[in-house]
Coordinates of C-alpha atoms and ligand atoms in Angstrom, one line a residue:
X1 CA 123.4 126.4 83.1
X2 CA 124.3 129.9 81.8
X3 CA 124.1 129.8 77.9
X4 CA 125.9 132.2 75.1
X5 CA 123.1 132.9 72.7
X6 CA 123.5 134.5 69.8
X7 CA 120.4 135.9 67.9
X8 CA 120.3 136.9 64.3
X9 CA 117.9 140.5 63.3
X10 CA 115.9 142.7 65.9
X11 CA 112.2 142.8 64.9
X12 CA 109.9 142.4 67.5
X13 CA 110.3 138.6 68.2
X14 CA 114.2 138.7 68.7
X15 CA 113.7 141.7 70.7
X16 CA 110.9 139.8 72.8
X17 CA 113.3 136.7 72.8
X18 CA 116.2 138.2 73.9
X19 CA 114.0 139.7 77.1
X20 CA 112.6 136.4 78.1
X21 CA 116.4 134.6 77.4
X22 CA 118.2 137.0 79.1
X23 CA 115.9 136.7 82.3
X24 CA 116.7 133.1 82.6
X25 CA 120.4 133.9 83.1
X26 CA 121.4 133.9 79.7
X27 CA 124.1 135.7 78.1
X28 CA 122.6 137.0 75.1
X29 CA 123.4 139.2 71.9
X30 CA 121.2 140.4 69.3
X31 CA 123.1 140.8 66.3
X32 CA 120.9 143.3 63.5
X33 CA 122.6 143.6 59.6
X34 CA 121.0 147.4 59.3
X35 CA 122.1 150.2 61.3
X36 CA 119.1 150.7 63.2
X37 CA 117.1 147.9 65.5
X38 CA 112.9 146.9 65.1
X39 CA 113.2 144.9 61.9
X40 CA 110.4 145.9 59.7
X41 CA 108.8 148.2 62.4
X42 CA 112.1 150.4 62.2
X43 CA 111.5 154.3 62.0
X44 CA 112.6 156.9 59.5
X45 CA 113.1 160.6 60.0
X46 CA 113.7 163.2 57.2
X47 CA 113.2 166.7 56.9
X48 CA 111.4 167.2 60.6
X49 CA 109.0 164.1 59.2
X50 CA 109.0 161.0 61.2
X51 CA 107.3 157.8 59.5
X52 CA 106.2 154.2 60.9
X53 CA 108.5 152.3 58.3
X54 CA 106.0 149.2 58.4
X55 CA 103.2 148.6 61.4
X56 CA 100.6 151.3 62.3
X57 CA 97.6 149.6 63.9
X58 CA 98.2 148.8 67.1
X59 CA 95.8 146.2 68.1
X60 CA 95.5 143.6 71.2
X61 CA 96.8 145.8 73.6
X62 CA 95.9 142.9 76.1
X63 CA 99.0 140.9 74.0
X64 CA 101.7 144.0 74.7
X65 CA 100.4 144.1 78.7
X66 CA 100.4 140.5 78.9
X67 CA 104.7 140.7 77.3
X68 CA 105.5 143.7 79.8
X69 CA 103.8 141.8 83.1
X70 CA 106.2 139.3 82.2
X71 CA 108.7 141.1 83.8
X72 CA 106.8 143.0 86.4
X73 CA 106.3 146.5 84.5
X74 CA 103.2 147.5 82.7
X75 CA 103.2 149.5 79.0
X76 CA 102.9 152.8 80.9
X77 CA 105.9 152.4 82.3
X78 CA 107.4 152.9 79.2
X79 CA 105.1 154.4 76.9
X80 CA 101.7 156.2 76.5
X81 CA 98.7 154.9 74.5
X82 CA 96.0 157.3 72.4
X83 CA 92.7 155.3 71.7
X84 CA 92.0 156.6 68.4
X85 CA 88.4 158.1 67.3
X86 CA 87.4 156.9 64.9
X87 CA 89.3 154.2 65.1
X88 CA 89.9 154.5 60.9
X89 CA 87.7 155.8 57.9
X90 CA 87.0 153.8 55.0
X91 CA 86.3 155.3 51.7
X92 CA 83.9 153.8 49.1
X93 CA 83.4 157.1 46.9
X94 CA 84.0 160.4 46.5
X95 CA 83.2 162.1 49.6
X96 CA 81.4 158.7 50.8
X97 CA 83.4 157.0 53.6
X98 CA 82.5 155.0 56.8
X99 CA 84.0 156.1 60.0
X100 CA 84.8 153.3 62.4
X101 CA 84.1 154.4 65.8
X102 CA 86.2 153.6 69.1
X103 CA 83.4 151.0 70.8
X104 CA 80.9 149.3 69.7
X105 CA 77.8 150.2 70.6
X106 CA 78.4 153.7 68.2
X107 CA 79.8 150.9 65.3
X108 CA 76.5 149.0 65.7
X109 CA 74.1 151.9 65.4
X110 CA 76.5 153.3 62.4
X111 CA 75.3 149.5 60.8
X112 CA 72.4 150.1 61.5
X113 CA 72.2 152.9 59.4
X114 CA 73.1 151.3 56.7
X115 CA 71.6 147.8 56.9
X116 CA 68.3 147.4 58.9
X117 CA 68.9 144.6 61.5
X118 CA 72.8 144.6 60.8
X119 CA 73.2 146.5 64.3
X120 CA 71.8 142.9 65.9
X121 CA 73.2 140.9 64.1
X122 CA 77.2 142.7 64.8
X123 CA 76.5 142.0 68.5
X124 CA 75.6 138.5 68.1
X125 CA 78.6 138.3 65.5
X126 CA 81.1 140.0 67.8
X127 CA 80.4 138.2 71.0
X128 CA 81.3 134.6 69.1
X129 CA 84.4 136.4 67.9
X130 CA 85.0 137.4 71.8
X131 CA 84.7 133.7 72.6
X132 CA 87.1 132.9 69.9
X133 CA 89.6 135.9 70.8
X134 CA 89.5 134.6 74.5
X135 CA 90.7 130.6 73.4
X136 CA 92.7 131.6 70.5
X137 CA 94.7 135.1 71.6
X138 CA 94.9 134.3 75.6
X139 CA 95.5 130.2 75.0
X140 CA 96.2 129.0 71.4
X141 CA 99.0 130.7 70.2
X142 CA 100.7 130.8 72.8
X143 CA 101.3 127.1 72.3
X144 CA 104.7 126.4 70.5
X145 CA 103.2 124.3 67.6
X146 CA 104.7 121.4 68.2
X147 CA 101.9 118.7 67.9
X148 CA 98.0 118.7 66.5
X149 CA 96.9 117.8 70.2
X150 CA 97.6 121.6 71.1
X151 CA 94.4 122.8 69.0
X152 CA 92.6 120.0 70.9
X153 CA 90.7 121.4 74.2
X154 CA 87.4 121.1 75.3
X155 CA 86.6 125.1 73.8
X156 CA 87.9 124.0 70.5
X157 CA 86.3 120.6 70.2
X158 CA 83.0 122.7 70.7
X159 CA 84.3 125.0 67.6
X160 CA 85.2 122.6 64.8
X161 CA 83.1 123.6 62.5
X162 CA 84.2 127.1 62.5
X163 CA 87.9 125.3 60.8
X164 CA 85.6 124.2 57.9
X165 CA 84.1 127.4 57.3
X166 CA 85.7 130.8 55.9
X167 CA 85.3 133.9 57.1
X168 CA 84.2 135.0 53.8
X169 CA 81.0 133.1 54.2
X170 CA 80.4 133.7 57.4
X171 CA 80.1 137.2 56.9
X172 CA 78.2 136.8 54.1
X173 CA 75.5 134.7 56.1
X174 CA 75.1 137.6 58.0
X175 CA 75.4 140.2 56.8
X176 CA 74.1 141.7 52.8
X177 CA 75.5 145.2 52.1
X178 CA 78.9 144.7 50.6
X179 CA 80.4 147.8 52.3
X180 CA 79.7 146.2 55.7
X181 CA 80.9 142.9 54.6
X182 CA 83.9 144.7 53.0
X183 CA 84.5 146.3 57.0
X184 CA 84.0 143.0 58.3
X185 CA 86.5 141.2 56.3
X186 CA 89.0 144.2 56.1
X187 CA 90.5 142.8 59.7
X188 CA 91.9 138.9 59.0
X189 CA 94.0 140.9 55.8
X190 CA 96.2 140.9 58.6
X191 CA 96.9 137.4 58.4
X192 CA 97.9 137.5 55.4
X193 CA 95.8 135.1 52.9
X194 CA 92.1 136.0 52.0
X195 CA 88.9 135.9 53.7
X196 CA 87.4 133.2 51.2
X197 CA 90.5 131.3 52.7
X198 CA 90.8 131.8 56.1
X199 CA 88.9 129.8 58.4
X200 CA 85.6 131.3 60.2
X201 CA 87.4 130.7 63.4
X202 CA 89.8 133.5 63.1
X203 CA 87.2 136.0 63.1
X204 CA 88.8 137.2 66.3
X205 CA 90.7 139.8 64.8
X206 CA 87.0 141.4 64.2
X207 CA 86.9 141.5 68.4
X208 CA 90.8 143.0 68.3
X209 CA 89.2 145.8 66.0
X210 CA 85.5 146.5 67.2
X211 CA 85.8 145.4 70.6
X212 CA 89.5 146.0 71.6
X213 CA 90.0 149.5 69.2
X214 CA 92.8 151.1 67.6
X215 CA 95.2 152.6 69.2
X216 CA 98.3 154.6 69.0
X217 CA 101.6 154.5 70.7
X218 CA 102.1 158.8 71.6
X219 CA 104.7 159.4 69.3
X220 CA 104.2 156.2 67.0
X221 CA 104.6 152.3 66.9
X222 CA 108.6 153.0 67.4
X223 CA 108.3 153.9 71.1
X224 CA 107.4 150.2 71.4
X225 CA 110.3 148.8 69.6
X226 CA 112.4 151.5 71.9
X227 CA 110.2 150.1 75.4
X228 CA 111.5 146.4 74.7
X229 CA 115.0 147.9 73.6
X230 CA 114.6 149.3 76.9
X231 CA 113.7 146.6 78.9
X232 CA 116.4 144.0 76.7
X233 CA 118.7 146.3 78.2
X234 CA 117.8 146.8 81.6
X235 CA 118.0 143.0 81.7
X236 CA 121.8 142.7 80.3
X237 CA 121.0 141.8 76.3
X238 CA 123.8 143.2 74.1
X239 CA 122.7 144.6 71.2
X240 CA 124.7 145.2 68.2
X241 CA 123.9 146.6 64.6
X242 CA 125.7 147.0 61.3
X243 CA 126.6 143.3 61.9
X244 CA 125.0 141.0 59.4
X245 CA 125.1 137.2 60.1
X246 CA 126.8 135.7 56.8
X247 CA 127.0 131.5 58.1
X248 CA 126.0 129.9 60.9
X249 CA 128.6 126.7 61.1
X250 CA 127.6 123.4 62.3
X251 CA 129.7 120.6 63.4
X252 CA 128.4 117.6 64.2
X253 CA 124.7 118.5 63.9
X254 CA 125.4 121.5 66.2
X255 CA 125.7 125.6 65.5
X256 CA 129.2 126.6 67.0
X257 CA 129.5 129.6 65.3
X258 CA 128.0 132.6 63.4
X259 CA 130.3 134.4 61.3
X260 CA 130.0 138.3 60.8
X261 CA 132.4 139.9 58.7
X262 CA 135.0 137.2 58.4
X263 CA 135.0 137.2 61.9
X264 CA 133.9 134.1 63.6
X265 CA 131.9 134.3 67.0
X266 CA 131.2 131.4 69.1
X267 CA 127.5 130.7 70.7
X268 CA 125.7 127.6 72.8
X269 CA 122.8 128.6 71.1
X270 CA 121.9 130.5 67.7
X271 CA 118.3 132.1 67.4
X272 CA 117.0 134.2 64.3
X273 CA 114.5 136.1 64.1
X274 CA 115.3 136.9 60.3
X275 CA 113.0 135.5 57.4
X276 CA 113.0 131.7 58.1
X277 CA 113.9 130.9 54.7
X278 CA 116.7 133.4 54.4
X279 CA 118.4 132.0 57.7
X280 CA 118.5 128.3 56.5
X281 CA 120.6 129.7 53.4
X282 CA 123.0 130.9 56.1
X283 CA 123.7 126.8 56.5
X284 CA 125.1 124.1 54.4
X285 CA 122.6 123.0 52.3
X286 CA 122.7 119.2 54.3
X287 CA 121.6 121.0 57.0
X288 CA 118.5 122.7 56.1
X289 CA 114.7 121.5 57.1
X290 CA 112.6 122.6 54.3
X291 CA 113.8 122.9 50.6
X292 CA 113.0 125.1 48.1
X293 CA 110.6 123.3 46.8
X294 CA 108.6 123.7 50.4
X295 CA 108.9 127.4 50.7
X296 CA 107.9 128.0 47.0
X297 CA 104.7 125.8 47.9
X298 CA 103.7 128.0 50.6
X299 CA 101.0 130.9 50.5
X300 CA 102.9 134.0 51.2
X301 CA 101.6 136.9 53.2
X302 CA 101.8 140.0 50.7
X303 CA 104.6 142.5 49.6
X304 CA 103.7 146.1 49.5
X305 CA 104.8 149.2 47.5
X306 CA 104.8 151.8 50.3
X307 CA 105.4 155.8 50.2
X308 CA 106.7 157.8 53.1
X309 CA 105.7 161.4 52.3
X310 CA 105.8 164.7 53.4
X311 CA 103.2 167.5 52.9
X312 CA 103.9 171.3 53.4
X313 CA 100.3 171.2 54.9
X314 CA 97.3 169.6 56.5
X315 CA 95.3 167.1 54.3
X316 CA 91.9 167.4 55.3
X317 CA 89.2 165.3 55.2
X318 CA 90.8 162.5 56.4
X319 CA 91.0 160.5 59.8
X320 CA 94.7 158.9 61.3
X321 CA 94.0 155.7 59.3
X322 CA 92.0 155.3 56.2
X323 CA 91.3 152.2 53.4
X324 CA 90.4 152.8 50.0
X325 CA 88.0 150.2 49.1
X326 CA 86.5 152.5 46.4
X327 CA 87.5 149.4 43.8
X328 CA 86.9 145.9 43.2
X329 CA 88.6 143.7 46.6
X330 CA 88.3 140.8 44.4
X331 CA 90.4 141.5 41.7
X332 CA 93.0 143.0 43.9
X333 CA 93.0 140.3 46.0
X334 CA 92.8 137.7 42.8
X335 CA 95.7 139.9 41.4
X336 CA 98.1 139.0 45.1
X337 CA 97.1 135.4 45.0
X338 CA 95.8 133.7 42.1
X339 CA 97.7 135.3 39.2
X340 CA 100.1 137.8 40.3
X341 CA 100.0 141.0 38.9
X342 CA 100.3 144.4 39.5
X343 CA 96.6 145.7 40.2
X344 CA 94.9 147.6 37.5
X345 CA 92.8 149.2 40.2
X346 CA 94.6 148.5 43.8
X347 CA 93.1 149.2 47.0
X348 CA 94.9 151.1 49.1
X349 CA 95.9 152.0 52.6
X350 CA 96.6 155.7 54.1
X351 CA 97.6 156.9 57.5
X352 CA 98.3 160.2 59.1
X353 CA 100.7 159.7 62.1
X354 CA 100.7 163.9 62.7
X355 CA 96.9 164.0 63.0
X356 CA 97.5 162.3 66.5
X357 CA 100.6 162.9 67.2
X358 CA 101.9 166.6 66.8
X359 CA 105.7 166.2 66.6
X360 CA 105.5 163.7 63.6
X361 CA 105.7 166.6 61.1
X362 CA 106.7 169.8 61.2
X363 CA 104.1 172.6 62.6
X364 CA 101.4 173.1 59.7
X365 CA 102.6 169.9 57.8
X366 CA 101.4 166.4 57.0
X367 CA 103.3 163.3 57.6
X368 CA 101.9 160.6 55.1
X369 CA 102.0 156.9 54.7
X370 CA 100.4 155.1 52.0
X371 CA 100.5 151.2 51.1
X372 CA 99.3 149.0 48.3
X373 CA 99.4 145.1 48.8
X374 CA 101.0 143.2 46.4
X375 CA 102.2 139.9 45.2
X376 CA 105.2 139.1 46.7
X377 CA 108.3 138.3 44.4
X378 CA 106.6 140.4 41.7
X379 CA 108.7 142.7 39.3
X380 CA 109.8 145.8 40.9
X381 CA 110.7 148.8 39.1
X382 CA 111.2 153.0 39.7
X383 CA 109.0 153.4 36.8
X384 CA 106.0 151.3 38.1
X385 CA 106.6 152.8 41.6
X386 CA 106.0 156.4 39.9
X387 CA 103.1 155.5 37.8
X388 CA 100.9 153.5 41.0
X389 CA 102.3 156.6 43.3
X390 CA 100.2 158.6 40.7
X391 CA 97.4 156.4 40.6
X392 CA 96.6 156.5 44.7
X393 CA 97.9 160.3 44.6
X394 CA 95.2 161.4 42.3
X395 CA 92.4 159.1 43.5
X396 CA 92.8 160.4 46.9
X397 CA 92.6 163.8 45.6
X398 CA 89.1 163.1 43.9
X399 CA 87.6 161.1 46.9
X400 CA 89.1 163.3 49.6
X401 CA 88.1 166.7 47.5
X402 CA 91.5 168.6 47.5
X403 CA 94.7 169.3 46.1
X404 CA 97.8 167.9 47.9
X405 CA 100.3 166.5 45.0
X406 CA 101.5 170.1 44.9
X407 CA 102.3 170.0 48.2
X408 CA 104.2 166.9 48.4
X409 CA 107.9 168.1 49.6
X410 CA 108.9 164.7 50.4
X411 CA 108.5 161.2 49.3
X412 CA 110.2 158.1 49.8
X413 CA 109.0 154.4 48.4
X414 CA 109.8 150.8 49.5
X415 CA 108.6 148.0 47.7
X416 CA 109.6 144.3 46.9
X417 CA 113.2 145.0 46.1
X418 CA 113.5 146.9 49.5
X419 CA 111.9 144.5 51.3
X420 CA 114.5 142.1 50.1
X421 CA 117.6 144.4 50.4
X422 CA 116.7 145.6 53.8
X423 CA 115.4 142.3 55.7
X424 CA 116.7 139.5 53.3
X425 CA 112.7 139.0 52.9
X426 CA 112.0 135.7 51.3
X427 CA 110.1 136.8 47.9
X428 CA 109.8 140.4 49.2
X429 CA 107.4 139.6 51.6
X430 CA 105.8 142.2 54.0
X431 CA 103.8 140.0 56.6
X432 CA 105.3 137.1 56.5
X433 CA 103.8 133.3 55.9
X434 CA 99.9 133.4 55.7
X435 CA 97.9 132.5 58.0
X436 CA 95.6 129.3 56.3
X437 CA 94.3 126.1 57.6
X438 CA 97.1 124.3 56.3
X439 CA 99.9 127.1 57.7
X440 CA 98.5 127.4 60.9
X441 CA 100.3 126.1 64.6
X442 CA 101.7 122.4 64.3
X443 CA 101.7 123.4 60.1
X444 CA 104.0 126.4 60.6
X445 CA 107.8 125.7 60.3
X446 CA 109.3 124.9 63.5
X447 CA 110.3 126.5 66.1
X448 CA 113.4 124.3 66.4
X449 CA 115.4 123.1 63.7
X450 CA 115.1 119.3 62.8
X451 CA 118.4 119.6 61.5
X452 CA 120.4 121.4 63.8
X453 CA 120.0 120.4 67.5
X454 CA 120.6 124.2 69.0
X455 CA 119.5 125.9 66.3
X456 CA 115.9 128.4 67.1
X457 CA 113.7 130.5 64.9
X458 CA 111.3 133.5 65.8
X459 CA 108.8 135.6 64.0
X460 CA 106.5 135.6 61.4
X461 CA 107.2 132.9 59.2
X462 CA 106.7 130.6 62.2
X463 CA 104.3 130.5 65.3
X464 CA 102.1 132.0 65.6
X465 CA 102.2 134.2 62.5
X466 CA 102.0 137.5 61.2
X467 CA 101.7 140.9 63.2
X468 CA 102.8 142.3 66.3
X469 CA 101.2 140.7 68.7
X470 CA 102.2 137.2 67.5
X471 CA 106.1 138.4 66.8
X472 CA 106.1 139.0 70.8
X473 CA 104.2 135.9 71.5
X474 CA 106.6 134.0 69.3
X475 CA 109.9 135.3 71.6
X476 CA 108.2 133.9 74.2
X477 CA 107.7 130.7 72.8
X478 CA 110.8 130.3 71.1
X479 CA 112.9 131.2 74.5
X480 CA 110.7 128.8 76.6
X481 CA 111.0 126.1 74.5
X482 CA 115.0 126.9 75.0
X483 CA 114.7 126.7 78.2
X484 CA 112.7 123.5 78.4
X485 CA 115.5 122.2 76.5
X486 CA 118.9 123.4 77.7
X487 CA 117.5 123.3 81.4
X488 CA 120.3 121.2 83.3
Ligands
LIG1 C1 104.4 147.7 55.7 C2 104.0 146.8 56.9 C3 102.9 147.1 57.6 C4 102.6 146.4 58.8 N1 101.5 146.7 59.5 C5 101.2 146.1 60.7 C6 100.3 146.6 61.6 O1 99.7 147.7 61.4 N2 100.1 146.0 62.8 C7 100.8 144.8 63.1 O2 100.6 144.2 64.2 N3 101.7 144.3 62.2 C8 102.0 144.9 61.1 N4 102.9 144.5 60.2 C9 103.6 143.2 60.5 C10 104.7 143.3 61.6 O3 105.4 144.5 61.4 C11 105.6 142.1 61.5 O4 104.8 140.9 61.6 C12 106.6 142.1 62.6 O5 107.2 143.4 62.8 C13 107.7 141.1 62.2 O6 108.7 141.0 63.2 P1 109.8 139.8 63.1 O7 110.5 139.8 64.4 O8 109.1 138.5 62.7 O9 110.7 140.1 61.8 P2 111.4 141.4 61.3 O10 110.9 142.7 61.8 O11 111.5 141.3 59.8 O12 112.9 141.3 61.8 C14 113.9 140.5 61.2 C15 115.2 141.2 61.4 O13 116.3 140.4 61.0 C16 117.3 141.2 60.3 N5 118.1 140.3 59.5 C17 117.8 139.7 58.4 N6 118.8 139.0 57.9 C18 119.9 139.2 58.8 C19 121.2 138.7 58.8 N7 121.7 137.9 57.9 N8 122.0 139.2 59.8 C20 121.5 140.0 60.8 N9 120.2 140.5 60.8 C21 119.4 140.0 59.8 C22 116.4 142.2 59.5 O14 117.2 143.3 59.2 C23 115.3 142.5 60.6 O15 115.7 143.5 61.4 C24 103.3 145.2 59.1 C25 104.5 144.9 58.4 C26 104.8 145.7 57.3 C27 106.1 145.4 56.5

């Protein structure tokens, strides 16, 4: 039967949601508290500059064809895709980077270069992470995390040591020159825990960068948040900003109402794709699945202190994206996860949207994004944004070899505070709930809420995790296990 659903934010996995909802026959509204729709992938425009607000990399491509065949169109239909070359430059020093080709056979003789066998020993190392890509990304996760049996199959019984090892050593069995490994272990940071913690089997994300590429939406990850507005549309979804979700009420174990501005609206069914933990503050406290005590026990993906800005010229010497891992990973990392800190020396992360795509800056200029990972619920302050903005300002300067600060006529920064203003982000988080052995499928909160009988959850504190790809993958889950449910 025809259902009301109500669903609270617009990232990707409510946007997905509300697709694969509304094509069952649903009635459904998205409901977003800022004045503009995509969540933490939303896009900001000053000054002739337009700016990514949060993801860049566009990986799995497979994943976004896989959401739009769905409903019989194909990503073309509603955008255009750039494979980038190289794929992303990583600096160790001055004027000493490593460019990361678009395939792989170029990737392996570039290791080879720089470790004798290494060029071997990728291919060997990238087929296994094929074999995981193809049970993980085209089976796995696209099972709702329900039960332990899920990870069971025949692949992954074949597999089980790789949940004992870490990628960390893995790698490190390989391969010796620390800027390879470095490379190597750049790509599960997108999980959002470290290497020495995340098991060996993930190293699929090494076959989503080497053997899948990077590439670029034409005129920047929006256009995909604008393709499923698109498509939300074309299939009846209602979608309404400026309208934040202050309580969901519940009688008799069941949500019959949100309430937005005073004003009470009824649903058969509420969905959020907010932050998990902020949603289950939007209910009585007797009906809420995981305490405080849970959520503050978790491993948190990072927060980030990020800078939109805006050069009156073309920074050289740089590709689209670019990592700064001319400093110690460890201590960074050790300074996110063990004892959080602000980094004495952080790595960092660049990108140039206007190097690929012309109409992201003004003719002649630079549109600029930086990003340092940080501990999330860490102190946040004007004065410590300034003083890091300087520190990843001038060492670009000195390992790029130019002047640019003086031709900075823009800048904007969001960090921890922002991320909780903005998207009611549970400790300021950027990415989400890591990605561990113990946080992983049947681990992850629910899908459904144990509490409340018609109560859903999307996105990346739950299945599958962090990124994208899984937000999309998690609207797909989240709305068939609503179906499964509510089908009579
Ligand atoms: C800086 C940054 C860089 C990233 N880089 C990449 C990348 O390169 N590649 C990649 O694949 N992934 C990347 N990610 C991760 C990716 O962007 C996210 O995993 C994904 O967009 C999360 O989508 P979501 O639907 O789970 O949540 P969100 O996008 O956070 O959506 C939640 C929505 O709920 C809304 N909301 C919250 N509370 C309420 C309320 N009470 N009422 C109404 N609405 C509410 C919020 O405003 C928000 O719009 C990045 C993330 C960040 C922040």
């Amino acid at each position: 039967m025809k259902k009301t659903i109500a669903i609270i934010g617009s990232g990707f996995s409510a946007l997905a949601a509300a697709c694969y909802l509304a094509k069952q026959g649903n009635t459904v509204t998205i409901y977003e508290k800022n004045d503009s729709i995509g969540g933490r992938a939303r896009q900001f425009k000053k000054d002739g500059f337009t700016f990514d607000m949060g993801p860049s990399w566009y990986w799995m491509p497979d994943v976004f064809e896989r959401f739009f065949l769905d409903f019989d169109k194909k990503t073309t239909d509603y955008y255009e895709l750039i494979k980038l070359n190289p794929a992303y430059q990583v600096y160790f020093g001055v004027d000493d980077f490593i460019s990361i080709c678009d395939n792989l056979e170029t990737i392996k003789a570039t290791f080879e270069t720089i470790e004798k066998g290494s060029g071997q020993e990728l291919e060997t190392f990238i087929k296994q992470a094929k074999s995981n890509y193809d049970i993980a990304i085209k089976d796995l996760v696209y099972r709702p995390g329900i039960s332990p049996l899920e990870l069971i199959t025949p692949e992954t019984t074949l597999k089980l040591s790789l949940f004992f090892s870490t990628v960390s050593n893995d790698i490190r069995k390989k391969f010796k020159n620390e800027r390879l490994i470095q490379i190597l272990e750049f790509p599960v940071l997108f999980l959002g825990a470290k290497p020495s913690k995340t098991p060996s089997f993930y190293n699929f994300m090494n076959y989503a960068d080497f053997g899948l590429g990077t590439w670029h939406p034409k005129t920047g990850m929006f256009d995909v948040v604008r393709a499923i507005e698109k498509l939300a549309i074309e299939l009846g979804v209602t979608i309404k900003t400026n309208s934040t979700i202050e309580k969901i009420v519940v009688e008799h174990k069941t949500a019959t109402e949100i309430i937005i501005d005073g004003k009470h609206i009824k649903a058969d069914i509420v969905l959020s794709g907010a932050d998990y933990h902020h949603t289950e503050t939007l209910l009585d406290k007797e009906h809420r699945a995981y305490s405080e005590k849970y959520w503050e026990s978790r491993v948190f993906a990072p927060s980030s202190l990020l800078f939109f800005v805006g050069f009156d010229k073309k920074v050289e010497n740089i590709s689209h994206h670019a990592l700064f891992f001319d400093v110690d990973f460890n201590q960074h990392a050790a300074d996110i996860y063990d004892d959080p800190k602000w980094p004495e020396s952080p790595l960092f992360y660049a990108n140039f949207p206007s190097k690929t795509d012309l109409s992201a800056a003004p003719e002649g200029m630079e549109s600029g994004f930086f990003l340092i990972p940080l501990a999330p619920g860490i102190k946040d302050t004007e004065v410590l944004r300034e003083e890091y903005f300087k520190k990843i300002i001038d060492r670009f300067e000195k390992l790029t070899q130019q002047k640019i600060k003086n031709n900075i006529i823009f800048k904007r920064s969001f960090c921890k505070n922002d991320f909780v203003t903005d998207y009611n982000a549970y400790k300021g988080n950027a990415y989400g709930m890591a990605n561990t052995l113990l946080q992983t499928a049947f681990l992850r909160p629910k899908l459904k809420s144990k509490k409340v009988r018609n109560l859903y959850f999307t996105g990346q504190l739950t299945v599958p995790g962090p990124g994208v790809p899984p937000a999309l993958i998690s609207g797909k889950l989240v709305a068939e296990l609503i179906q499964k449910t509510f089908r009579s």
